[in-house]
Tab-separated table of C-alpha atoms in Angstrom:
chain	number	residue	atom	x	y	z
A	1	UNK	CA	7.788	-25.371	-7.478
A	2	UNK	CA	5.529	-24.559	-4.613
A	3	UNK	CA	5.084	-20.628	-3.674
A	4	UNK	CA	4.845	-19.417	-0.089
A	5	UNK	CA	3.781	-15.683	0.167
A	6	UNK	CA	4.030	-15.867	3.743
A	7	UNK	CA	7.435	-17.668	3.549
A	8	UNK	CA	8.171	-14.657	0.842
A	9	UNK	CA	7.925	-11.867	2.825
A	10	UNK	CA	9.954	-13.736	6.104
A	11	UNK	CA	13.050	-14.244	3.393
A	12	UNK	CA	13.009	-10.829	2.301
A	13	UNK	CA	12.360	-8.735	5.536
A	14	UNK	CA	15.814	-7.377	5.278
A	15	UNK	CA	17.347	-6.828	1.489
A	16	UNK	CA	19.666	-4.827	0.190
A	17	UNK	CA	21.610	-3.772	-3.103
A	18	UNK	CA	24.305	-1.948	-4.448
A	19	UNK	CA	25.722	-1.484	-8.147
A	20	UNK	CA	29.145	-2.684	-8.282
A	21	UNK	CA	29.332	-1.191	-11.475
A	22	UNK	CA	26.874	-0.116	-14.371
A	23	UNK	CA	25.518	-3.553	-14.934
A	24	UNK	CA	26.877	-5.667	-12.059
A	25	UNK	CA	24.655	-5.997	-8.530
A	26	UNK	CA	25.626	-6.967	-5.455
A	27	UNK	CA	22.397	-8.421	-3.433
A	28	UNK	CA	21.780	-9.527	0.088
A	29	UNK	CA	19.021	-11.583	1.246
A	30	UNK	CA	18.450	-14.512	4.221
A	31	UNK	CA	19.344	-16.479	1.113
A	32	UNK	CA	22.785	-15.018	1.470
A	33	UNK	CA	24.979	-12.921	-0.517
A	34	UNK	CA	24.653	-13.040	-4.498
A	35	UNK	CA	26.461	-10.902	-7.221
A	36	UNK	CA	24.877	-10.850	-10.606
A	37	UNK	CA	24.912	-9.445	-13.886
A	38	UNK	CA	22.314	-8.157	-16.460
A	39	UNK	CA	22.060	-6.780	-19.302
A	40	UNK	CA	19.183	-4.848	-20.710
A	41	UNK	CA	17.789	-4.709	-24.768
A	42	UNK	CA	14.680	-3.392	-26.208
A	43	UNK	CA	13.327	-3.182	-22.604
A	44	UNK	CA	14.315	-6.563	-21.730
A	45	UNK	CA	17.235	-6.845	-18.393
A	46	UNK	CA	18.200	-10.512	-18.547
A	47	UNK	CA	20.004	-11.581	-15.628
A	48	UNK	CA	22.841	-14.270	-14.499
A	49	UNK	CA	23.854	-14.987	-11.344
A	50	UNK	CA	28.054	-15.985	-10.939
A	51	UNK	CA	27.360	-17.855	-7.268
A	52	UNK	CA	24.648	-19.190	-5.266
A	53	UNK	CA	21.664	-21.654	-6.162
A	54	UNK	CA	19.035	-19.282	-7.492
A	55	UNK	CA	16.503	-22.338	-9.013
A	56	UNK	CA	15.885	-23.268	-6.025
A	57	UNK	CA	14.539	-19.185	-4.624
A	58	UNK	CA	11.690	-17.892	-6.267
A	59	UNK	CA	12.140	-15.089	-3.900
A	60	UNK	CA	15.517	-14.465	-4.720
A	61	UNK	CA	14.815	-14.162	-8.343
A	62	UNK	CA	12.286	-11.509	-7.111
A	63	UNK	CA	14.534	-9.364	-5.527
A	64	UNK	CA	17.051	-9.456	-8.165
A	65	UNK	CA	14.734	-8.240	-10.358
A	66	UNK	CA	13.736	-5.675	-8.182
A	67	UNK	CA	17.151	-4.778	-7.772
A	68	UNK	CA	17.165	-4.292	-11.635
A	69	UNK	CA	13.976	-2.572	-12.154
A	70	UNK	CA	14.378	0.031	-8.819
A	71	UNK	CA	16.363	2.648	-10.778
A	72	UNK	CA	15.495	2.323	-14.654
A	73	UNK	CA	12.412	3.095	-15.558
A	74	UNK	CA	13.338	1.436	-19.354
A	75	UNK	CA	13.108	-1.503	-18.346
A	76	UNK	CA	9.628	-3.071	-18.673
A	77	UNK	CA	10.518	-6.941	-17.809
A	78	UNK	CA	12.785	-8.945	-17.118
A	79	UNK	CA	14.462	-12.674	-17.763
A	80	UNK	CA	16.992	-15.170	-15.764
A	81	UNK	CA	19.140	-17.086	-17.827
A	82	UNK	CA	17.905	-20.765	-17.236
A	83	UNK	CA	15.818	-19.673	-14.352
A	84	UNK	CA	12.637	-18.344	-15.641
A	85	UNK	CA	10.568	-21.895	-14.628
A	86	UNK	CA	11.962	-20.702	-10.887
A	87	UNK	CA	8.847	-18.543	-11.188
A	88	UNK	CA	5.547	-18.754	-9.868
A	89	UNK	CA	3.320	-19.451	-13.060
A	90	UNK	CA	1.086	-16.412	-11.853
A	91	UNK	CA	3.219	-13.949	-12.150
A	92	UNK	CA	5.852	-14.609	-14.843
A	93	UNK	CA	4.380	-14.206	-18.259
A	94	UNK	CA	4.226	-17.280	-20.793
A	95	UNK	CA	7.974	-16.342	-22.386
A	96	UNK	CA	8.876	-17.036	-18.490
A	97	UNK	CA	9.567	-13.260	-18.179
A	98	UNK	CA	8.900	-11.552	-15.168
A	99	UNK	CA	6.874	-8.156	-16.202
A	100	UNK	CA	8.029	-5.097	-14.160
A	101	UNK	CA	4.278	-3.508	-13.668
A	102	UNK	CA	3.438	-7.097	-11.993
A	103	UNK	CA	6.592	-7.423	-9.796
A	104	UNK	CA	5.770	-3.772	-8.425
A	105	UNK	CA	2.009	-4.976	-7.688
A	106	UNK	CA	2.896	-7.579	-5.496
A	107	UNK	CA	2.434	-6.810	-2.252
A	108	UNK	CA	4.139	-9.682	-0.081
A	109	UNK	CA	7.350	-8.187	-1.337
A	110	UNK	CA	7.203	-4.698	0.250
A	111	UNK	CA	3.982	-5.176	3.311
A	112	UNK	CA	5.230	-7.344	6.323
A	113	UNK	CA	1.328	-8.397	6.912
A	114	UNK	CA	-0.900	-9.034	4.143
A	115	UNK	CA	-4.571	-7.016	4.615
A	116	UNK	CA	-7.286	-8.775	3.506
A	117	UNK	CA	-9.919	-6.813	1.532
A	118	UNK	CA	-13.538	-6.683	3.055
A	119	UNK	CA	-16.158	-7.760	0.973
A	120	UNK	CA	-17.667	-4.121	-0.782
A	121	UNK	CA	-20.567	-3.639	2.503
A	122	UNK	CA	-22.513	-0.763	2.037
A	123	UNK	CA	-22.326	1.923	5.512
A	124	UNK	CA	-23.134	5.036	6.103
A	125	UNK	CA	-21.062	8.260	7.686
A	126	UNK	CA	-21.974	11.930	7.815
A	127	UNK	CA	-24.679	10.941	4.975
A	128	UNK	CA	-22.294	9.400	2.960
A	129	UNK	CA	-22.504	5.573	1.586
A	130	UNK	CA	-18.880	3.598	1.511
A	131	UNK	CA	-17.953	0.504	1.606
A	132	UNK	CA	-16.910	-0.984	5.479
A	133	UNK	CA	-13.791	-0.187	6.128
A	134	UNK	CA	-11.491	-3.110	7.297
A	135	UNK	CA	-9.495	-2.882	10.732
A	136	UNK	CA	-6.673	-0.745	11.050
A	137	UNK	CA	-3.228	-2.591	11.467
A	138	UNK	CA	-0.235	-1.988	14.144
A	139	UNK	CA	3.304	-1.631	13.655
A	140	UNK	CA	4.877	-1.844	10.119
A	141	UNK	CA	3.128	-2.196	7.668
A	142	UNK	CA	5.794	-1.502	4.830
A	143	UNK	CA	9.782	-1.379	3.589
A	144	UNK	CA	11.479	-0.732	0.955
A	145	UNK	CA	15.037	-0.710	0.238
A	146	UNK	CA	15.882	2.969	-1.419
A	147	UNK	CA	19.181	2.267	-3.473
A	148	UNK	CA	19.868	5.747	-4.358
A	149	UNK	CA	19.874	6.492	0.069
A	150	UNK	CA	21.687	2.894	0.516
A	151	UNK	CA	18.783	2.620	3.408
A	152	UNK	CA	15.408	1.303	3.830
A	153	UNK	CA	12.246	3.318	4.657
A	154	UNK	CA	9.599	1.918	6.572
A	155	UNK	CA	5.915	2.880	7.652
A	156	UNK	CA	4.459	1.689	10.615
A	157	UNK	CA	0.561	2.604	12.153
A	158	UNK	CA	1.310	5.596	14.853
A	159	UNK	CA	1.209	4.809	18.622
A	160	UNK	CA	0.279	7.537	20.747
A	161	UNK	CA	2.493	6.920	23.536
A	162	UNK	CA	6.128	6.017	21.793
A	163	UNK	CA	5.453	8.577	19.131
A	164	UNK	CA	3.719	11.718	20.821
A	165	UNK	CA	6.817	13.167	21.747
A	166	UNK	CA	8.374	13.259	18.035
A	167	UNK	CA	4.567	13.799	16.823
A	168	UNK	CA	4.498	17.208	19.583
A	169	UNK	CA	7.758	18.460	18.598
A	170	UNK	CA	7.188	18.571	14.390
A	171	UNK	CA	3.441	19.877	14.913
A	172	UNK	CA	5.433	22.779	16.548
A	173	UNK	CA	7.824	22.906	13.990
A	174	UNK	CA	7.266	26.555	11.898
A	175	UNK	CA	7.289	25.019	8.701
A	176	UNK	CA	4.991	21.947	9.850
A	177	UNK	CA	2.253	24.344	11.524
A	178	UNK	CA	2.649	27.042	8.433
A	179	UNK	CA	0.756	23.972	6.677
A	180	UNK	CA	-1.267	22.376	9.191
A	181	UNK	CA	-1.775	25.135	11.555
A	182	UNK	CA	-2.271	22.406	14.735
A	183	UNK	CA	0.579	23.955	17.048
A	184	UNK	CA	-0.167	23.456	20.755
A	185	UNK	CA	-0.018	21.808	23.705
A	186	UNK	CA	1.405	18.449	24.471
A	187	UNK	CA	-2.383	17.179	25.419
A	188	UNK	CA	-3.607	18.686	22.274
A	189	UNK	CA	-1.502	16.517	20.655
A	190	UNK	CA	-2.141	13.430	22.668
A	191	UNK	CA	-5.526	14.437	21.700
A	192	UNK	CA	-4.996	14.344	17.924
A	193	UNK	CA	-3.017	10.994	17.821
A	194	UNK	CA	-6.210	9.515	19.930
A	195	UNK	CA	-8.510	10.733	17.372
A	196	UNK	CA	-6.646	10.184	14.038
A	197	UNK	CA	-5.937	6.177	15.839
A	198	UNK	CA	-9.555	5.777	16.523
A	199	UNK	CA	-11.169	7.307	13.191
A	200	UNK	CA	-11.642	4.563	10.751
A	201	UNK	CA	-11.155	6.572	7.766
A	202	UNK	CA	-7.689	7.778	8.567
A	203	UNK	CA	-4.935	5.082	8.772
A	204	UNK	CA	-1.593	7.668	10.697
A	205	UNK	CA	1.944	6.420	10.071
A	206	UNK	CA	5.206	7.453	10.771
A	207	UNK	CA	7.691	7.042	8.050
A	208	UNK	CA	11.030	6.404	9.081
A	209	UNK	CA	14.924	6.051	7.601
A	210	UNK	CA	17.252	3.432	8.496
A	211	UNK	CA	14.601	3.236	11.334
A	212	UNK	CA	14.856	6.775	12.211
A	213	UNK	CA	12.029	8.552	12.526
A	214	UNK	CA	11.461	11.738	10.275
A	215	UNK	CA	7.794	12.473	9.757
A	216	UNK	CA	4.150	11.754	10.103
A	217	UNK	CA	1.941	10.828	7.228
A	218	UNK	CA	-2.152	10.451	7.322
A	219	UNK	CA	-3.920	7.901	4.684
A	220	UNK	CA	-7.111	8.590	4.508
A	221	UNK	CA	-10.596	6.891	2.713
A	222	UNK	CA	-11.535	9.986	0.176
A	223	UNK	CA	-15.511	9.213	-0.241
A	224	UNK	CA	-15.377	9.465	4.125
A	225	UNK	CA	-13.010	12.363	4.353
A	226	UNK	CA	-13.603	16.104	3.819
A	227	UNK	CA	-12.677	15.883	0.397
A	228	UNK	CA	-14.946	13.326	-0.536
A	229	UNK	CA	-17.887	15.912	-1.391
A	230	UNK	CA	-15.898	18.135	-3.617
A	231	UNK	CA	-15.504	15.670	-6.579
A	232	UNK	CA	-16.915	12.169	-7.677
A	233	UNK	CA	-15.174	9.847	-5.258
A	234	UNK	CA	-14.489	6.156	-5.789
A	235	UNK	CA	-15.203	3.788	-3.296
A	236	UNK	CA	-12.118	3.224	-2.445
A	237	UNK	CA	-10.134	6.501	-3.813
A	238	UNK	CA	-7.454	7.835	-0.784
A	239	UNK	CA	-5.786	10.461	0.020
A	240	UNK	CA	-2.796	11.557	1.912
A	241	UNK	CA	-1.234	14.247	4.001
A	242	UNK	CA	2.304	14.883	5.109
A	243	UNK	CA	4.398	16.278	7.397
A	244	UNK	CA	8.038	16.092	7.432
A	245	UNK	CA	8.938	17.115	11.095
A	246	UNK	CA	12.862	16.362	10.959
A	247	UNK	CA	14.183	19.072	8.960
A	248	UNK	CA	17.620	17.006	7.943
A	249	UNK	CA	15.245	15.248	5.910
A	250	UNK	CA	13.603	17.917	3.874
A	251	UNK	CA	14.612	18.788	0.343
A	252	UNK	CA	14.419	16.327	-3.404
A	253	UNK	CA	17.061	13.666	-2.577
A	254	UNK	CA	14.710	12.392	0.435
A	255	UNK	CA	11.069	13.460	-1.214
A	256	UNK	CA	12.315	11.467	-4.315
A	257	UNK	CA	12.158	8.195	-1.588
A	258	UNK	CA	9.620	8.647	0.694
A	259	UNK	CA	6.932	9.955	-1.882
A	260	UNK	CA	7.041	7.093	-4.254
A	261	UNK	CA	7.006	4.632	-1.341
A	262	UNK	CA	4.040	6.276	-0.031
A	263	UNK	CA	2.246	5.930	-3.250
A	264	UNK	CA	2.888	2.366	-3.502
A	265	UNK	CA	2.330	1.650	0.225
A	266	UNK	CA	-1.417	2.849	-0.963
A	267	UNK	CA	-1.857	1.369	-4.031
A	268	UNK	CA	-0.549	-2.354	-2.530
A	269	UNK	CA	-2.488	-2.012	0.620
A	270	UNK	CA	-6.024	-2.493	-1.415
A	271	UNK	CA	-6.342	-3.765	-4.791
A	272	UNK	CA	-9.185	-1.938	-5.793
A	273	UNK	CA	-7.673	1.503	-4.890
A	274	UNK	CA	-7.733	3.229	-8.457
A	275	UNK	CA	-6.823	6.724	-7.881
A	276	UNK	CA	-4.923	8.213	-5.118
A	277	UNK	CA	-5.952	12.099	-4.701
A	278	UNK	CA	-5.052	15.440	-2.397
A	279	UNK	CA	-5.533	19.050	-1.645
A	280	UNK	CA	-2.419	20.930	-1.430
A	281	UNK	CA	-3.509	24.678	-0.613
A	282	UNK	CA	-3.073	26.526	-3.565
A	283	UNK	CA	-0.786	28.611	-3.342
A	284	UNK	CA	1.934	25.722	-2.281
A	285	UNK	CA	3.967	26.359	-5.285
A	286	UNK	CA	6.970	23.803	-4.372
A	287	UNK	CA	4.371	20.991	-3.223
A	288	UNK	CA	2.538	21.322	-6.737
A	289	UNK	CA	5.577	21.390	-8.512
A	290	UNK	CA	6.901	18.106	-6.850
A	291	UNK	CA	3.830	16.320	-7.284
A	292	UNK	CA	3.474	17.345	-10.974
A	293	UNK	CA	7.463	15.513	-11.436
A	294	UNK	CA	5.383	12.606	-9.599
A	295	UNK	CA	2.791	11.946	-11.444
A	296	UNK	CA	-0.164	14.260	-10.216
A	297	UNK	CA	-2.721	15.581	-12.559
A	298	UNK	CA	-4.002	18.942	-11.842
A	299	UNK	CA	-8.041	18.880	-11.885
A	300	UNK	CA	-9.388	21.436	-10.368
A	301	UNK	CA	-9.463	24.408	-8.369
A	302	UNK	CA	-11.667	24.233	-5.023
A	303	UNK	CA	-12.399	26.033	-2.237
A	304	UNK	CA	-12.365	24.297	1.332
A	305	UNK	CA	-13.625	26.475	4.737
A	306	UNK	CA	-9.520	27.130	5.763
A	307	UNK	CA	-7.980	27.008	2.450
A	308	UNK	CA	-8.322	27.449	-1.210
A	309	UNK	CA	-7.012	24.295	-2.731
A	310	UNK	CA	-5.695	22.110	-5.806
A	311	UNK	CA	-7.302	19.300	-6.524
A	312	UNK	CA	-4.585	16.575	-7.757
A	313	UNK	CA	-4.746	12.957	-8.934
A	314	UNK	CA	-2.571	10.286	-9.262
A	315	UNK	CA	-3.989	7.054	-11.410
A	316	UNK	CA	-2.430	2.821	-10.483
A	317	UNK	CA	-2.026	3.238	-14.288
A	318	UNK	CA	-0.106	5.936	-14.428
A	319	UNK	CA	2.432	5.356	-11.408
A	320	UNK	CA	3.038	1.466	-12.447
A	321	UNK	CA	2.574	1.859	-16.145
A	322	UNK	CA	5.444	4.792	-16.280
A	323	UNK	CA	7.407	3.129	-13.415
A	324	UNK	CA	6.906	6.160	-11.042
A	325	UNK	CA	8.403	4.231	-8.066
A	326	UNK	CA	11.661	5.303	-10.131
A	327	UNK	CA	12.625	8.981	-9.675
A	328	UNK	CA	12.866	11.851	-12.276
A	329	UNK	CA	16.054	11.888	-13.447
């Protein structure tokens, strides 16, 4: 059967799921509307489907298994009764299984437009050698069904018209500016989004719910950015910051979505991204604690011009080899 990535990501644009019951799914696609069951030993979740023409959907199959794998972190793979040659031959193991850690690694099922690495050419900025950065997207640029909210969240590049006013009113926020201390003006702001669009280190989102917007997020190329001196950076190590301007959306049930997703927005955008790293000041005590339940290691202690800060890492082994894009329980 012939795979279309680009056909891929048009099917599943918009898919949902709900547990019927402990083992029972019900799944929506464009394919349609499919209800299946699974059942998981040793690690293994093998799934049936009671309607529908699955052999024929590659994609499908995908999305069931996501479905399956999006809120157990025990299960490592997974196999479709009768279905397993429905699989692309590159990422379905020779037992026809479809391995968890690969399914999460594939980008066309979670980025609407596939980047396309640059070749690793050497420049130069503030003294500093990195590879060329590639150029920025616009609009989305991921979603991700959360089945725990029943909603999808979505990240798409910041526009500094349609989102200064949301972007003016959380930098004025007290708990927002308590952290990033950039209260001010409405053409401060403007001023900001211009900058953080046009610098070719920083990629600024806005993360949104059920395509409500509820806070602004910075990904950033570490060996480029301020950090970048303070330890030995990887080529193409990044970093994040966050801001979380709607306060409805504050508090574990929401960080336990939109932190993951960020993580694996990152780690799917470039391939060669090893290590994902920030700087929470450090004497954040909540921040540090909910990055620790993430995943974070703690390196070091450091001290930056405005802040003393923590140091924390977060290795593509760790998050896809321990299923972080599952939450704690």
């Amino acid at each position: 059967m012939d795979f279309d990535a680009a056909k891929q990501r048009r099917a599943l644009q918009a898919r949902s799921y709900v547990s019927l019951a402990p083992n029972l799914i019900h799944l929506k696609t464009a394919h349609g509307l499919h209800e299946a069951a699974f059942e998981v030993e040793a690690g293994v979740a093998t799934i049936s489907f009671y309607h529908g023409d699955p052999p024929q959907s590659a994609e499908l199959l995908m999305a069931a298994a996501e479905a399956v794998t999006a809120q157990d972190r025990s299960i490592t793979s997974v196999a479709f009764e009768g279905h397993q040659a429905s699989l692309p031959r590159h990422i379905s193991g020779i037992d026809g299984r479809l391995d968890s850690v690969i399914l999460w690694q594939w980008p066309s099922l979670w980025l609407p437009q596939l980047p396309y690495p640059l070749p690793p050419v050497p420049e130069m900025t503030a003294g500093r050698y990195h590879p060329r950065r590639p150029a920025k997207p616009t609009g989305s640029v991921y979603r991700r069904f959360i089945p725990w909210l029943e909603r999808d969240i979505t990240f798409r590049v910041a526009d500094r018209e349609t989102d200064l006013a949301a972007f003016h009113r959380w930098m004025n926020d007290e708990q927002v500016n308590t952290i990033w201390e950039d209260a001010g003006s409405l053409d401060k702001h403007r001023e900001i989004l211009q900058e953080r669009i046009a610098d070719p280190h920083v990629l600024p989102l806005i993360g949104s719910f059920a395509d409500i917007p509820f806070g602004y997020f910075e990904v950033y190329w570490a060996k480029e950015n301020r950090l970048g001196p303070f330890y030995d950076a990887d080529d193409y190590d990044r970093g994040w910051h966050v801001a979380i301007g709607e306060p409805d959306y504050r508090g574990k049930k929401w960080i336990s979505a939109w932190l993951p997703s960020l993580m694996h927005f990152i780690f799917l955008d470039d391939p060669r991204t090893r290590r994902i790293v920030g700087e929470p000041r450090a004497s954040h005590e909540q921040q540090i604690r909910n990055l620790d339940r993430s995943g974070f290691a703690k390196v070091k202690h450091f001290d930056f011009p405005h802040k003393r800060a923590l140091l924390v890492m977060l290795t593509r082994e760790r998050f896809f080899g321990d299923h972080l894009w599952v939450p704690a329980s």
